[in-house]
Coordinates of N, CA, C and O in Angstrom, one line a residue:
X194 N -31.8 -4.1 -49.3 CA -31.9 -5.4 -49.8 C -33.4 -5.6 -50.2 O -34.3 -5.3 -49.5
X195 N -33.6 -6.2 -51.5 CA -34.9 -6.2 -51.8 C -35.5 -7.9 -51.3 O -35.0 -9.0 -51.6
X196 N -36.5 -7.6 -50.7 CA -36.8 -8.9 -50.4 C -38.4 -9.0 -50.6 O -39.1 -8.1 -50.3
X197 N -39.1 -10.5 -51.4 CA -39.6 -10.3 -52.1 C -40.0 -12.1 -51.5 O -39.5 -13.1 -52.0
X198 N -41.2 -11.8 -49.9 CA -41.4 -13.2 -49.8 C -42.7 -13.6 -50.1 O -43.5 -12.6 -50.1
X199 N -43.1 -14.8 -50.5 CA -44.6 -15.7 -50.7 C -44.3 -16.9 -50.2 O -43.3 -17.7 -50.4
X200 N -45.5 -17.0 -49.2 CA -45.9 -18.8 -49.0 C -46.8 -19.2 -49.8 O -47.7 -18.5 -50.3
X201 N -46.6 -20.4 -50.0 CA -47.4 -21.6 -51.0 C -47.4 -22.7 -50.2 O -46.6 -23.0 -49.3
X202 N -48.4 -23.5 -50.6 CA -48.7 -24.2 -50.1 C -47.9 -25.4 -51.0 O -47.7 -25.2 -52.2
X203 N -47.3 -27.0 -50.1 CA -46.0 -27.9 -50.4 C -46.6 -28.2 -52.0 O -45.8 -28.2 -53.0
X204 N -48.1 -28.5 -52.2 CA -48.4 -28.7 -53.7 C -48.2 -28.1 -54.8 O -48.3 -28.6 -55.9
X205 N -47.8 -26.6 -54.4 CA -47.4 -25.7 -55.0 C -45.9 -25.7 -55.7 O -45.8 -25.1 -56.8
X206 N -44.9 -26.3 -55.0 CA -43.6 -26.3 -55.3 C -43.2 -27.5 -56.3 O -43.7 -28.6 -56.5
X207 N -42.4 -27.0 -56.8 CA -42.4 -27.9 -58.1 C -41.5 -28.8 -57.9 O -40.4 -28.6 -57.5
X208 N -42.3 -30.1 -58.1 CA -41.6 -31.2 -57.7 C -39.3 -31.4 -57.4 O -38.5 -31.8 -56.6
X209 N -39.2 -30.8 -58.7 CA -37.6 -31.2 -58.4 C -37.2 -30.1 -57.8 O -35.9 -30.1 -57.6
X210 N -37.7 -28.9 -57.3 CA -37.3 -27.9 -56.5 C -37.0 -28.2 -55.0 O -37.9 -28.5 -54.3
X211 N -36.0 -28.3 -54.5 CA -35.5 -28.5 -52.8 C -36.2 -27.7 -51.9 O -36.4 -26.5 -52.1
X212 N -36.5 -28.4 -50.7 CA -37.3 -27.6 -49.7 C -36.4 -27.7 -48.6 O -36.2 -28.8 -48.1
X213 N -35.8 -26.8 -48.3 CA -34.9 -26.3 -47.3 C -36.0 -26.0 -46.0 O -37.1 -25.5 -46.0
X214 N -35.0 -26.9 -44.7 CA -35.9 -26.5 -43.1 C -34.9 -26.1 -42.0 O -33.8 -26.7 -41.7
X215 N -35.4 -24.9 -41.6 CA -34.3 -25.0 -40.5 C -35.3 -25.0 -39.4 O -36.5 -24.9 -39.6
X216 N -34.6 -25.0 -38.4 CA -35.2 -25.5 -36.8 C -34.4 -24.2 -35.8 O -33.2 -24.1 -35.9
X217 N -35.1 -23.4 -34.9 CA -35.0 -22.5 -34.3 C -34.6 -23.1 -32.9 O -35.5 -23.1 -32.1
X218 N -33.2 -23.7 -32.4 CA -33.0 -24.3 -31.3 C -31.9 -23.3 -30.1 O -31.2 -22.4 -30.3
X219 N -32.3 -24.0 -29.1 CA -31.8 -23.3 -28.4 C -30.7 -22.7 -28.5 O -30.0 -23.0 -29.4
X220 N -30.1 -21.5 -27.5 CA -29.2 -21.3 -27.7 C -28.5 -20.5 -29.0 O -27.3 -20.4 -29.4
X221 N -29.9 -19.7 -29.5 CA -29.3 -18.9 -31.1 C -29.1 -19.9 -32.2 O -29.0 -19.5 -33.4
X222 N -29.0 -21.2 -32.0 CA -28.3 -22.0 -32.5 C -29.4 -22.5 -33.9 O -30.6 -22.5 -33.6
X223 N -29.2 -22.7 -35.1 CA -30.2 -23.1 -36.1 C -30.0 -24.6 -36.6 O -29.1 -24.9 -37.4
X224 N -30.7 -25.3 -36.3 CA -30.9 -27.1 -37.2 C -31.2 -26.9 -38.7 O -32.0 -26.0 -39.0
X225 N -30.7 -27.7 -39.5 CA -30.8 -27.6 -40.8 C -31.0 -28.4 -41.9 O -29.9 -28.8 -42.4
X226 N -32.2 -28.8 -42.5 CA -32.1 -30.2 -43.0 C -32.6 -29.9 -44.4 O -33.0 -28.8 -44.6
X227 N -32.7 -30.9 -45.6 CA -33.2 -30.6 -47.2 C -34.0 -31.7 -47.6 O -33.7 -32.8 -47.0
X228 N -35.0 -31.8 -48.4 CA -35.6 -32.4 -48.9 C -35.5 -32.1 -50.7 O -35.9 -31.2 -51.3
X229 N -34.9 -33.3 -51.0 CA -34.8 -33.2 -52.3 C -35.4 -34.6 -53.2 O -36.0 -35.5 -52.7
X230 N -35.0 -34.5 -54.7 CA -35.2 -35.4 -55.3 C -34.0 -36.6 -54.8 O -33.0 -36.2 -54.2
X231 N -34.1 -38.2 -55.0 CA -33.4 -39.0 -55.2 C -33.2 -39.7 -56.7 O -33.4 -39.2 -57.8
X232 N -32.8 -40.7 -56.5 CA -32.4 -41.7 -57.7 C -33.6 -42.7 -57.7 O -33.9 -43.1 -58.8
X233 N -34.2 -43.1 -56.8 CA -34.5 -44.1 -56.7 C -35.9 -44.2 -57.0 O -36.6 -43.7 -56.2
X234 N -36.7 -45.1 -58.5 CA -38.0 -44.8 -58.3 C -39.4 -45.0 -57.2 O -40.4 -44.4 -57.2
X235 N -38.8 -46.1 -56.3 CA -39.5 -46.4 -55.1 C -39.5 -45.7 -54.2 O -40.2 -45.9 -53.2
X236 N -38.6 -44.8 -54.4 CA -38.1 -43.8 -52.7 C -37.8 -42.6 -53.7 O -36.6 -42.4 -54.2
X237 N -39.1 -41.7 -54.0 CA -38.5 -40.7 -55.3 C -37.6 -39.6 -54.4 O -36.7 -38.9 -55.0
X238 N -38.1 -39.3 -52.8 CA -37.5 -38.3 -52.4 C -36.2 -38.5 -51.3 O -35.8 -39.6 -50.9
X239 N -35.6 -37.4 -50.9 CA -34.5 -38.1 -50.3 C -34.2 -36.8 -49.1 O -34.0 -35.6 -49.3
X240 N -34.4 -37.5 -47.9 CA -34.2 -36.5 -46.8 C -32.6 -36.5 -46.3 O -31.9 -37.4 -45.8
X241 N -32.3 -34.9 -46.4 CA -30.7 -34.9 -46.2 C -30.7 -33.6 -44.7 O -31.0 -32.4 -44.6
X242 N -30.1 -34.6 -43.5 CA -30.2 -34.1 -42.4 C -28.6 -33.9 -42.0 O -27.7 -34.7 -42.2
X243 N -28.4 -32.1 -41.1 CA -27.1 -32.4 -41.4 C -26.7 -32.2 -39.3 O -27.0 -31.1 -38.7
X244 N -26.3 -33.1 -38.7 CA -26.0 -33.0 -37.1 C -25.9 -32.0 -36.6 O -26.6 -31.7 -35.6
X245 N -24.9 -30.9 -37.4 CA -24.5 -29.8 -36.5 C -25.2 -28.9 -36.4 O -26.2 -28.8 -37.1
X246 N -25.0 -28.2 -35.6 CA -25.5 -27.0 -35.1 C -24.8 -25.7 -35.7 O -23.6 -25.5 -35.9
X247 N -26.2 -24.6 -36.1 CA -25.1 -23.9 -36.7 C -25.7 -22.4 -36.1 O -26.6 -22.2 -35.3
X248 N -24.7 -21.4 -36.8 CA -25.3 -20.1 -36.2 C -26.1 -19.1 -37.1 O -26.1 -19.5 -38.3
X249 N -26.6 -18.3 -36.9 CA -27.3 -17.3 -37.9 C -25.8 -16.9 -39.0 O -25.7 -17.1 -40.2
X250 N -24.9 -16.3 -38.2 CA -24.3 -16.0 -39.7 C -23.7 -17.0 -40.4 O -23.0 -16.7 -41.3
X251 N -24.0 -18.5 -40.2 CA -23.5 -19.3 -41.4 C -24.2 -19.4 -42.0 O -24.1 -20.3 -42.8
X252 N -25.4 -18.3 -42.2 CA -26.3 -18.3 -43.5 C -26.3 -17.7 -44.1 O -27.1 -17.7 -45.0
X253 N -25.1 -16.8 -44.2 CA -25.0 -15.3 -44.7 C -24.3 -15.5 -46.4 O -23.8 -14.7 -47.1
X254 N -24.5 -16.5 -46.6 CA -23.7 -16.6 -48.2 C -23.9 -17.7 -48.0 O -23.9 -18.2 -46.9
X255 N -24.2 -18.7 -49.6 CA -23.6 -19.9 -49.8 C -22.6 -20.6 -49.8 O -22.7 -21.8 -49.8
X256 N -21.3 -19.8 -49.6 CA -19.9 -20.3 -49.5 C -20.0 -20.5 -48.0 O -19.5 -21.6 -47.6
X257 N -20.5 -19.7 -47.1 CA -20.5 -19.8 -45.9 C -21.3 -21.3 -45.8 O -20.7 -22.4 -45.8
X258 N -22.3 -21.1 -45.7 CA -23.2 -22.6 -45.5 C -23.1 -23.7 -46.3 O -24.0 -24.6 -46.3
X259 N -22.1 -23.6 -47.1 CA -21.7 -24.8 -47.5 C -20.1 -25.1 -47.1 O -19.8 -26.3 -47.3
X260 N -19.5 -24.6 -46.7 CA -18.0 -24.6 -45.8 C -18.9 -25.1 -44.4 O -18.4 -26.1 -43.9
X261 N -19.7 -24.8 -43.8 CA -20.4 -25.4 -42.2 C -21.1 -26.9 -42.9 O -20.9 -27.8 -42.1
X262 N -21.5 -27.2 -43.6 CA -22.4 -28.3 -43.9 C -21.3 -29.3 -44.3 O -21.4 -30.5 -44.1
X263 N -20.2 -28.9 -44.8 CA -19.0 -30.0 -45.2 C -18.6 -30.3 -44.4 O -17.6 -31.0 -44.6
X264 N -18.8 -30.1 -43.1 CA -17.7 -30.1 -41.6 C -19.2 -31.0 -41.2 O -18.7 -32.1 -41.0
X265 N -20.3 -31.0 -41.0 CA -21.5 -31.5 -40.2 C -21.8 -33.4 -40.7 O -22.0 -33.9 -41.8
X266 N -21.8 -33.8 -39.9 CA -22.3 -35.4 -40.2 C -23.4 -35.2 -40.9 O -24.1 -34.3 -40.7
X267 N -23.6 -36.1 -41.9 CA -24.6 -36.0 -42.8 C -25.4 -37.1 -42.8 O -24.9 -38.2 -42.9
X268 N -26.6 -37.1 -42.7 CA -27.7 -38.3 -42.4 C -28.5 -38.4 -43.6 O -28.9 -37.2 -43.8
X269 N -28.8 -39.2 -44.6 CA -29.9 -39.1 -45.6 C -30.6 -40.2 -45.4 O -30.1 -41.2 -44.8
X270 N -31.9 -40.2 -46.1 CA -33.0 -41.4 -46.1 C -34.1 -41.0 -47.2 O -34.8 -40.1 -47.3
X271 N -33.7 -42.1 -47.7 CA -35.3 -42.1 -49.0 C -36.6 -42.2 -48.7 O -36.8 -43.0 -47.8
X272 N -37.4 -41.9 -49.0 CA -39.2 -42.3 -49.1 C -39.9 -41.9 -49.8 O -39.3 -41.1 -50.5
X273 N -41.0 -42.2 -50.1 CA -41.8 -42.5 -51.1 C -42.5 -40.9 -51.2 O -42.2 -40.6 -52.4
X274 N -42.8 -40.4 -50.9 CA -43.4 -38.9 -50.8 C -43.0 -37.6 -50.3 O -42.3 -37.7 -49.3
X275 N -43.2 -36.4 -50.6 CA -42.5 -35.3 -49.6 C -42.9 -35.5 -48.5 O -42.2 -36.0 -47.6
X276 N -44.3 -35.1 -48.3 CA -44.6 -35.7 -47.1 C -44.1 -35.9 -45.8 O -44.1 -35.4 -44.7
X277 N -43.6 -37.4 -46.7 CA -42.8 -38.7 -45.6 C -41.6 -37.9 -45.4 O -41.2 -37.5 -44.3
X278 N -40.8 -37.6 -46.6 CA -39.3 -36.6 -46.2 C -39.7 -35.4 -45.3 O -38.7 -35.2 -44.5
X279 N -40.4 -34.7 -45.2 CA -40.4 -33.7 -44.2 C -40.9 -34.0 -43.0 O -40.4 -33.7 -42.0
X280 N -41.9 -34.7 -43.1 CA -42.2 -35.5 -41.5 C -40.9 -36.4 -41.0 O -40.4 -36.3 -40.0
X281 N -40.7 -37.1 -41.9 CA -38.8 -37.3 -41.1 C -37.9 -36.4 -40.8 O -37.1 -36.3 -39.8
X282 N -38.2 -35.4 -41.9 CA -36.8 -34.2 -41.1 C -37.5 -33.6 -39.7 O -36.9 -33.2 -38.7
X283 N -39.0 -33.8 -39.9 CA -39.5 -32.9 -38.1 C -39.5 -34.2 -37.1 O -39.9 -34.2 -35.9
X284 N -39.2 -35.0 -37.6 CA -39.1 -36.4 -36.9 C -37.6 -36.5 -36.2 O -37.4 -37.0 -35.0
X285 N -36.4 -35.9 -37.3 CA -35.0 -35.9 -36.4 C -35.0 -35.2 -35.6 O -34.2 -35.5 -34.7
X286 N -36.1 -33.8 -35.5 CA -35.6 -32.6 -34.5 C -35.9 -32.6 -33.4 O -35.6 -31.9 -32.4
X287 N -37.1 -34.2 -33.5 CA -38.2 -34.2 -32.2 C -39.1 -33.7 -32.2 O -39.6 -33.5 -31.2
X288 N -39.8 -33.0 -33.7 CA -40.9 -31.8 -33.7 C -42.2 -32.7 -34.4 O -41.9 -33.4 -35.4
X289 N -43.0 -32.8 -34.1 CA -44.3 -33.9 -34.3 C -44.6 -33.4 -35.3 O -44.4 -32.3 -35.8
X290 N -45.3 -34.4 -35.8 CA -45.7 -34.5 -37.7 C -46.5 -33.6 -37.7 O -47.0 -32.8 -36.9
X291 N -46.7 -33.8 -39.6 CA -47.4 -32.3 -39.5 C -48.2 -32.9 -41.1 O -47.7 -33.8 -41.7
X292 N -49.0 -32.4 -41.3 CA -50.3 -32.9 -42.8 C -50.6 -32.1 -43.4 O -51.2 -32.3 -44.5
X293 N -50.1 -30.8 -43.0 CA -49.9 -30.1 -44.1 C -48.7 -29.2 -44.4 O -47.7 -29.5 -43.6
X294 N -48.4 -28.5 -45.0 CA -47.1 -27.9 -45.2 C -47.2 -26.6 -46.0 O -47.8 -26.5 -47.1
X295 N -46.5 -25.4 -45.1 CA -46.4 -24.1 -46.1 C -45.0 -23.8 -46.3 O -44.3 -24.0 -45.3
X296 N -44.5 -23.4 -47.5 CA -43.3 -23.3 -47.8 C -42.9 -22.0 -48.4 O -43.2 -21.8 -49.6
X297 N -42.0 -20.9 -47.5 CA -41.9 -19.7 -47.9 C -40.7 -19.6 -49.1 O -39.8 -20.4 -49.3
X298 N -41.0 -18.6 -49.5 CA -40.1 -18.8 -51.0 C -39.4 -17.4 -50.4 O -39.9 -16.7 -49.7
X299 N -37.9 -17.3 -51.0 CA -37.8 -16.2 -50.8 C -35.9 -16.5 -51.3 O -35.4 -17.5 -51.8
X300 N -35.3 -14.9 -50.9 CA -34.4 -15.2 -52.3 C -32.9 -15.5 -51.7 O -32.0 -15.8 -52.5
X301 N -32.9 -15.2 -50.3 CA -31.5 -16.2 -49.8 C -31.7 -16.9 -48.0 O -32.3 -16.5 -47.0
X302 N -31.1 -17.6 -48.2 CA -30.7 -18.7 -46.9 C -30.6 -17.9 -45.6 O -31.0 -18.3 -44.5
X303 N -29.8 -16.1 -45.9 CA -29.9 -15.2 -44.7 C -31.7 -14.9 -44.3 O -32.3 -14.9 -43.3
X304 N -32.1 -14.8 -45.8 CA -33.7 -14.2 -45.8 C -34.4 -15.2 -44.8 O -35.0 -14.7 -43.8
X305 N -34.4 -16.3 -44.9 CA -35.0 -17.7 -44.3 C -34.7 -17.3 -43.0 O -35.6 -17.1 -42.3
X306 N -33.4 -17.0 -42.6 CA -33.2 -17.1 -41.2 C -33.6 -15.8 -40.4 O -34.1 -16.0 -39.3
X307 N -33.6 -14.7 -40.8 CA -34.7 -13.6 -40.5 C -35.9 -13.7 -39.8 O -36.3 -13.6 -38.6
X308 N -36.6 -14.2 -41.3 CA -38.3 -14.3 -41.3 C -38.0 -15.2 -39.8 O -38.3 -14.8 -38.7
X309 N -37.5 -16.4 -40.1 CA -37.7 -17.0 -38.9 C -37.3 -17.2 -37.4 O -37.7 -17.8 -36.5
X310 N -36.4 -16.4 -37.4 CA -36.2 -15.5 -36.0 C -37.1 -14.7 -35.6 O -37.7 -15.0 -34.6
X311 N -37.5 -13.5 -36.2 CA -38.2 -12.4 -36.4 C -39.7 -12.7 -35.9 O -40.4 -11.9 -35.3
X312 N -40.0 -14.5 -36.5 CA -41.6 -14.5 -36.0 C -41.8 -15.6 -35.1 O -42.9 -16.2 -35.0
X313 N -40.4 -15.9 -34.4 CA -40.2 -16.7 -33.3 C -40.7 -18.4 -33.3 O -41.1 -19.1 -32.3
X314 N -40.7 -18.7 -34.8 CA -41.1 -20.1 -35.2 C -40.2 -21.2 -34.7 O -39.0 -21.1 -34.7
X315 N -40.8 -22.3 -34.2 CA -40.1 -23.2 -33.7 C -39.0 -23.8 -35.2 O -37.9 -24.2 -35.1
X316 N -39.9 -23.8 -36.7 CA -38.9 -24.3 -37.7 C -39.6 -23.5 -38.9 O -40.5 -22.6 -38.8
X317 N -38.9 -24.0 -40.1 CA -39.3 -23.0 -41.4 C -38.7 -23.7 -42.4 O -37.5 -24.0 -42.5
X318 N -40.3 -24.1 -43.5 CA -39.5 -24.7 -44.7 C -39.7 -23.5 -45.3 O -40.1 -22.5 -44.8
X319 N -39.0 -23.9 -47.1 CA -38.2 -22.6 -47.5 C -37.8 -23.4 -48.9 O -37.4 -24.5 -49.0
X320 N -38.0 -22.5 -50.1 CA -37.3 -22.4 -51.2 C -36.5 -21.7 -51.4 O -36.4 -20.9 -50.5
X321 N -35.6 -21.5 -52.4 CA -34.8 -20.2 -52.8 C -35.5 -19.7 -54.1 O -36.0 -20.5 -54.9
X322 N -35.5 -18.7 -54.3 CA -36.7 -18.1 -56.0 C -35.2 -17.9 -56.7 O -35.1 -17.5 -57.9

């Protein structure tokens, strides 16, 4: 598998691109939340949190982790900045704010969950290239 990762820094990502986070929780178990664009011009971004708990191989394909995410309560909330949307998503997990942000790019949702097992991070934002 060719894998082909870079971090950048959150200024770096282009604005309507989604920043995917997962959360390294006990029990093998992975938290999973998105930061995307909204509708709304006062609240441009939109934090999409989803309850369940999931495992390493519901990352393994998109059909996979979108068949677990349709089954998971779904939480969203708007705000005015990324920022604010990713400090809310480390805000649901209980993980303390943060001022700056690095976001690894890389080319699937399995890749994400790797890197971030592998270097024992408590969470991991993330694009798809």
């Amino acid at each position: 598998m060719n894998t082909t990762q870079q971090i950048v820094q959150l200024e770096q990502v282009s604005e309507d691109e989604e920043i995917q986070v997962i959360f390294n929780l006990p029990d093998g178990e992975i938290g999973y939340g998105l930061v995307s664009l909204s509708e709304d011009e006062k609240t441009p971004y939109r934090v999409s949190q989803y309850q369940g708990r999931f495992n390493p191989e519901d990352f393994e394909s998109f059909e996979a982790l979108d068949s677990v995410l349709s089954k998971s309560e779904l939480y969203t909330h708007d705000v005015k900045t990324r920022l604010d949307a990713i400090n809310h998503t480390l805000d649901f997990w209980l993980v303390d704010a943060v001022k700056e942000v690095q976001v690894l790019q890389v080319n699937s949702d399995k890749e994400a969950i790797e890197q971030m097992l592998a270097s024992k991070a408590d969470y991991l934002f993330y694009t798809l290239s």
